[in-house]
mmCIF file of N, CA and C in Angstrom:
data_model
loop_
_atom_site.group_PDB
_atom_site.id
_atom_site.type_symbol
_atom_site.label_atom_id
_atom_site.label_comp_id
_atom_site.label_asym_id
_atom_site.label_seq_id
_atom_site.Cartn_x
_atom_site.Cartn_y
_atom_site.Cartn_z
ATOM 1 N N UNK A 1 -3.946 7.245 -9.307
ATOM 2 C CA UNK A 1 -3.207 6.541 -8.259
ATOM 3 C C UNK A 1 -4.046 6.441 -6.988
ATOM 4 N N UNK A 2 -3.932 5.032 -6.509
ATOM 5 C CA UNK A 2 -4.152 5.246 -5.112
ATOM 6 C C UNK A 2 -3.731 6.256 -3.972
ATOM 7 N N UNK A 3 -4.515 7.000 -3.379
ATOM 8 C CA UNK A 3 -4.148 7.614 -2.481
ATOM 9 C C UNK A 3 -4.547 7.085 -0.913
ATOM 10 N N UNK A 4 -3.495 7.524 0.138
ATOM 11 C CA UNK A 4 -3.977 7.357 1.620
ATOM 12 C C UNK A 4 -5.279 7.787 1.923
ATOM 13 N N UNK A 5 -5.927 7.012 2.957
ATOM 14 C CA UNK A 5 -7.100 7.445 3.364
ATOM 15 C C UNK A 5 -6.684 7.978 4.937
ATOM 16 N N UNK A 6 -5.746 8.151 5.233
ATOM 17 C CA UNK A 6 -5.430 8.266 6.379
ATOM 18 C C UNK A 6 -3.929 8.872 6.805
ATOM 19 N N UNK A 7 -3.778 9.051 7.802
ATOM 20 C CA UNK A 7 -2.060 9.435 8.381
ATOM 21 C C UNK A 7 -1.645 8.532 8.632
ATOM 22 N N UNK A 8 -0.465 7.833 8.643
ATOM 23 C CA UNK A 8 0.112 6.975 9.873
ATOM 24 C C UNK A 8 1.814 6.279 9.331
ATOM 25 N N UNK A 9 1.998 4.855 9.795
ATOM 26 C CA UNK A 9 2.900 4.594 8.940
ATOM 27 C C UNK A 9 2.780 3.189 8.400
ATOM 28 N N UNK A 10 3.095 3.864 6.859
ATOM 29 C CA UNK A 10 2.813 2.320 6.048
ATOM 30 C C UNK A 10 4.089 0.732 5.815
ATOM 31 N N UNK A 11 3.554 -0.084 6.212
ATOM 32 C CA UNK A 11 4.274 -1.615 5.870
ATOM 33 C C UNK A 11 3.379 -1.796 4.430
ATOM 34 N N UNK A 12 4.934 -2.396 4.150
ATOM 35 C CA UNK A 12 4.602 -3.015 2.431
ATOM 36 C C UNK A 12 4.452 -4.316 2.904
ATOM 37 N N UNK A 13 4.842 -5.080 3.955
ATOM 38 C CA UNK A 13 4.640 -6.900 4.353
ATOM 39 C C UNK A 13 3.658 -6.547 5.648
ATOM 40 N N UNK A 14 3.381 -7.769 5.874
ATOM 41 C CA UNK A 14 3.181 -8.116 7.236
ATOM 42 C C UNK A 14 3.804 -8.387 8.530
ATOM 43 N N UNK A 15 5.144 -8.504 8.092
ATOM 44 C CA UNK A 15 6.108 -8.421 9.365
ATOM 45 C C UNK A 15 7.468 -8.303 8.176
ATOM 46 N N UNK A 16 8.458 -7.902 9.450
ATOM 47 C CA UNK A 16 9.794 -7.667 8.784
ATOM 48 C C UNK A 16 10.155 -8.682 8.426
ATOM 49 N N UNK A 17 10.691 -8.742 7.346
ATOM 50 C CA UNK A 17 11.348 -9.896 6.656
ATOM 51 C C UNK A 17 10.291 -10.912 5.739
ATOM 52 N N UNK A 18 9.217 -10.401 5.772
ATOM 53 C CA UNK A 18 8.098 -11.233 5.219
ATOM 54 C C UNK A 18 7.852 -10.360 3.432
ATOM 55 N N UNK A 19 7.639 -11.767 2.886
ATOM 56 C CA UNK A 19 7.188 -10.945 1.524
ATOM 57 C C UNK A 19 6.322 -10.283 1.442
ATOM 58 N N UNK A 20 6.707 -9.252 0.162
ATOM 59 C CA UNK A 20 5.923 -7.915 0.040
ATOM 60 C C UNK A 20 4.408 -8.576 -0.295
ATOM 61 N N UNK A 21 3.491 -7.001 0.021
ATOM 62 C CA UNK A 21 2.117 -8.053 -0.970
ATOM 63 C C UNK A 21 2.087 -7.492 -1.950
ATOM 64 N N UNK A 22 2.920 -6.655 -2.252
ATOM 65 C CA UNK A 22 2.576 -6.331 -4.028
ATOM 66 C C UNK A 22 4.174 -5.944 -4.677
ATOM 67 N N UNK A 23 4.593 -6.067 -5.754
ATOM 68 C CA UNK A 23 5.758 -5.818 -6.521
ATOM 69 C C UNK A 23 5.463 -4.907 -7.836
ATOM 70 N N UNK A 24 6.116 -4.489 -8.429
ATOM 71 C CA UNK A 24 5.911 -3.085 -9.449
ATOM 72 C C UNK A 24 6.162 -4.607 -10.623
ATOM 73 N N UNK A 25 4.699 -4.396 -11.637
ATOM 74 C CA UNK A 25 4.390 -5.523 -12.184
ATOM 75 C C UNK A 25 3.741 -6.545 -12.416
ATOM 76 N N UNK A 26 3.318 -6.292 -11.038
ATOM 77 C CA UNK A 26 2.304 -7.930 -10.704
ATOM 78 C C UNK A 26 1.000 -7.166 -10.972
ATOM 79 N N UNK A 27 0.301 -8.163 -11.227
ATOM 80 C CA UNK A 27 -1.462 -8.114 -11.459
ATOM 81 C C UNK A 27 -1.880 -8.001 -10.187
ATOM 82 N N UNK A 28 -3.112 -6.821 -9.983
ATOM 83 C CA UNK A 28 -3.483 -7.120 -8.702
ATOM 84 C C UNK A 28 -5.020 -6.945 -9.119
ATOM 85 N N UNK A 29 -6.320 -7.564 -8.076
ATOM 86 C CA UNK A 29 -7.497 -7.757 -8.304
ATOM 87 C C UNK A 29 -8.506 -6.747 -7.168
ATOM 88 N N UNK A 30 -9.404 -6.149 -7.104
ATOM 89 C CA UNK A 30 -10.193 -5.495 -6.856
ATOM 90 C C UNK A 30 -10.287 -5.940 -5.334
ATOM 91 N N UNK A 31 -9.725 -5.138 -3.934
ATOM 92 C CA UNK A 31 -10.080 -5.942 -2.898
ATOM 93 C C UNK A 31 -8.935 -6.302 -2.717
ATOM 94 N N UNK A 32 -8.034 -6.570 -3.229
ATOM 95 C CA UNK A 32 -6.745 -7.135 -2.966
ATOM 96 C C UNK A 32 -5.438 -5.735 -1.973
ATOM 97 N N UNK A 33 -5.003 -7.393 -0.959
ATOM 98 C CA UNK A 33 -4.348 -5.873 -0.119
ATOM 99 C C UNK A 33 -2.579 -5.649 -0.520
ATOM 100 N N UNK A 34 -3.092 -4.653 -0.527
ATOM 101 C CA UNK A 34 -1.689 -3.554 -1.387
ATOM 102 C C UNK A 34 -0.998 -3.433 -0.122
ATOM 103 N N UNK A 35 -0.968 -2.804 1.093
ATOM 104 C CA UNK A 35 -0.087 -2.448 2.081
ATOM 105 C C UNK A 35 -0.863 -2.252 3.391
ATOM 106 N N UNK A 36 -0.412 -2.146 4.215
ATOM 107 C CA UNK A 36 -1.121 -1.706 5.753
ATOM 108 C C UNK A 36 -0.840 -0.593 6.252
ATOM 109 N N UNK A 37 -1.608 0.443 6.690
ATOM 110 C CA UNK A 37 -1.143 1.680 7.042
ATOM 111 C C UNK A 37 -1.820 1.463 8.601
ATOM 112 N N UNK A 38 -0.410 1.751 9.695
ATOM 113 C CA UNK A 38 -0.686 1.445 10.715
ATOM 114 C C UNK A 38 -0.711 2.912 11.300
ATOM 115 N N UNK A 39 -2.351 3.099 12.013
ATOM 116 C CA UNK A 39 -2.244 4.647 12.720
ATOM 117 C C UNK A 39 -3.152 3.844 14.551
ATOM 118 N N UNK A 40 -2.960 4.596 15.076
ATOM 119 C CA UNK A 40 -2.198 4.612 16.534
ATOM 120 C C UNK A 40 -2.684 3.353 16.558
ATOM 121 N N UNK A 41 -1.888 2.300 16.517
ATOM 122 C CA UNK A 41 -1.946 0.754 17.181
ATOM 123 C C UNK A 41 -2.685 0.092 16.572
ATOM 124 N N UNK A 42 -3.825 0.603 15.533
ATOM 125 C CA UNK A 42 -4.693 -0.130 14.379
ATOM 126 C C UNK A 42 -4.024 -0.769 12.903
ATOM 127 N N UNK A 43 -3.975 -1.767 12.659
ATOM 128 C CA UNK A 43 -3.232 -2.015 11.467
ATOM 129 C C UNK A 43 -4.882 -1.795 10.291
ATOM 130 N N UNK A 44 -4.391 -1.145 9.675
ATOM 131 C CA UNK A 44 -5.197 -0.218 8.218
ATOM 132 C C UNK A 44 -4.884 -1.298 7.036
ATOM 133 N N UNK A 45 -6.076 -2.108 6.580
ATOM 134 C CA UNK A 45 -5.606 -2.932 5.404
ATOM 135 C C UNK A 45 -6.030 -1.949 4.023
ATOM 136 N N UNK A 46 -5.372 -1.366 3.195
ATOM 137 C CA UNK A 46 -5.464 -0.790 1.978
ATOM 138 C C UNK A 46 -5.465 -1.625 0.739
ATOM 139 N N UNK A 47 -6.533 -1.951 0.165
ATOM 140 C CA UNK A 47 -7.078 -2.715 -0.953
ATOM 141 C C UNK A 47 -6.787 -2.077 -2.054
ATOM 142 N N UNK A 48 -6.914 -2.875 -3.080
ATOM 143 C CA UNK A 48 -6.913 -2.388 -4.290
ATOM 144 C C UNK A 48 -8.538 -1.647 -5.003
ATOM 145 N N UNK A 49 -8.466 -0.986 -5.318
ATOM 146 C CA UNK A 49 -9.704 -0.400 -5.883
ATOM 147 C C UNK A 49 -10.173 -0.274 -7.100
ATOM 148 N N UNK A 50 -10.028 -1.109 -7.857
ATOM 149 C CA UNK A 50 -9.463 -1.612 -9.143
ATOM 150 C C UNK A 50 -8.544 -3.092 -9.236
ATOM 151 N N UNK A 51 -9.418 -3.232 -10.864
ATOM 152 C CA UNK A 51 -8.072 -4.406 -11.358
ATOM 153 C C UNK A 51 -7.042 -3.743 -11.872
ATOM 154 N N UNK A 52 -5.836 -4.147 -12.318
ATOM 155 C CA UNK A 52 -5.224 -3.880 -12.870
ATOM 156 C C UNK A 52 -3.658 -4.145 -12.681
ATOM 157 N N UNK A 53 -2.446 -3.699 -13.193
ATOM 158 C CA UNK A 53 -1.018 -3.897 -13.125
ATOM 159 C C UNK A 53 -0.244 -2.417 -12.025
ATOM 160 N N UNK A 54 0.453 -3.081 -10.848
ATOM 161 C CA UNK A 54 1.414 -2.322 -10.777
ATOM 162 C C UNK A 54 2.581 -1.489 -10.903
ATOM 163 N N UNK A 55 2.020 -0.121 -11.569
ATOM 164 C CA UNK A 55 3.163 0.845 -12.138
ATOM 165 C C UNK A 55 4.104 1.110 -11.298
ATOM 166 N N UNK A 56 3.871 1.461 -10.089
ATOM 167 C CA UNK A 56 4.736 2.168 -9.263
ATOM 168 C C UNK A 56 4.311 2.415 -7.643
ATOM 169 N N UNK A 57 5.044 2.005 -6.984
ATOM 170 C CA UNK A 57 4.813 2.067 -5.370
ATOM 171 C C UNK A 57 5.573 3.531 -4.854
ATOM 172 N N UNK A 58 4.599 4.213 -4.350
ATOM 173 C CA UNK A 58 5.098 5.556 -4.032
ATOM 174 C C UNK A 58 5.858 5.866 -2.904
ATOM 175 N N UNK A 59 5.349 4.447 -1.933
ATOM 176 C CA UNK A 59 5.998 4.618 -0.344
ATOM 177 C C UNK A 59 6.920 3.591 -0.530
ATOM 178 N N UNK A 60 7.446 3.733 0.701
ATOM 179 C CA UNK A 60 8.650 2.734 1.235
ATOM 180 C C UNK A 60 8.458 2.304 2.552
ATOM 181 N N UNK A 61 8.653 1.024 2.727
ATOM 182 C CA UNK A 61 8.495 0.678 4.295
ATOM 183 C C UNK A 61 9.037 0.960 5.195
ATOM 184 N N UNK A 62 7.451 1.075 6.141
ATOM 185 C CA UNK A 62 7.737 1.687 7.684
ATOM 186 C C UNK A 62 8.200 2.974 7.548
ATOM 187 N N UNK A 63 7.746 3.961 6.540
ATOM 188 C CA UNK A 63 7.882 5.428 6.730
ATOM 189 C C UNK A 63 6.374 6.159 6.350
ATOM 190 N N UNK A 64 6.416 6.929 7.161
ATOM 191 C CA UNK A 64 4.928 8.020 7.451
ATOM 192 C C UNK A 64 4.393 8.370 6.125
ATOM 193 N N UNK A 65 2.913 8.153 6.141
ATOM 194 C CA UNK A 65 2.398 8.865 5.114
ATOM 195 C C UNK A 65 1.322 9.826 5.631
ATOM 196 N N UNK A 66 0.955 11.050 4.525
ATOM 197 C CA UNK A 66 0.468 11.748 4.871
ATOM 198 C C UNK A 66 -1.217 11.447 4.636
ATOM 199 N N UNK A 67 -2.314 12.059 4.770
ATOM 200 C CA UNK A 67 -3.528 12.110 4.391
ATOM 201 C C UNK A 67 -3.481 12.620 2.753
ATOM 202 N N UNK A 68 -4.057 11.708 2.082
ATOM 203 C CA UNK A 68 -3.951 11.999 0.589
ATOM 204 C C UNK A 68 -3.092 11.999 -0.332
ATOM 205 N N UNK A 69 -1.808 11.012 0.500
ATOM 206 C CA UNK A 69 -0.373 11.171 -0.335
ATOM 207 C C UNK A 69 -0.808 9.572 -0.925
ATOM 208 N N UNK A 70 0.168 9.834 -2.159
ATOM 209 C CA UNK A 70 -0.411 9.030 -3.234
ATOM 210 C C UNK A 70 0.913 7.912 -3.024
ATOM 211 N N UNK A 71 0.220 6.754 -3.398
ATOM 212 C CA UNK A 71 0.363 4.839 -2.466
ATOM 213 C C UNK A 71 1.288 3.977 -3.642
ATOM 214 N N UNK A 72 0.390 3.692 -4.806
ATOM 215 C CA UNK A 72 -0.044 2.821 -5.587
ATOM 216 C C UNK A 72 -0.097 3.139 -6.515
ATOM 217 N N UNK A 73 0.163 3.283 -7.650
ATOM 218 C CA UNK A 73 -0.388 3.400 -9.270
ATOM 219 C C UNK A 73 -0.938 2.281 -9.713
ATOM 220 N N UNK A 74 -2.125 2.167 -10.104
ATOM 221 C CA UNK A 74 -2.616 0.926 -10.956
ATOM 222 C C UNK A 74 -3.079 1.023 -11.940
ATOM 223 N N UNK A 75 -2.781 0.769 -12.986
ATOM 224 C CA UNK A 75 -3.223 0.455 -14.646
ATOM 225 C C UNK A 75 -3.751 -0.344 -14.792
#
């Protein structure tokens, strides 16, 4: 699984009410952005690091993640 590279708090969109960038299912490609982890006033783009299918999204939007807490599952 993907893990945080960082503290802060993660958005699954780009703004409220905006579609997600990833869904449990979809194909995603190497480079491709999975979520934004925003730490003090910097928006954090988190890529995919790998090809592969989305198993499972570990966070939920706009709540804190820790350093090394796990993001993303990709198969």
């Amino acid at each position: 699984s993907l893990k945080s590279p960082l503290v802060g708090t993660a958005y699954l969109s780009l703004e409220p009410g905006a579609k997600k960038f990833i869904e449990v299912g979809q194909n995603v490609k190497i480079g491709q952005i999975l979520l934004i982890i925003e730490a003090m006033k910097t928006m954090n783009e988190i890529t995919a690091d790998r090809d592969g299918k989305i198993k499972k999204i570990f966070v939920r939007n706009e709540t804190p993640v820790e350093f090394g807490e796990p993001l993303v599952l990709i198969e």
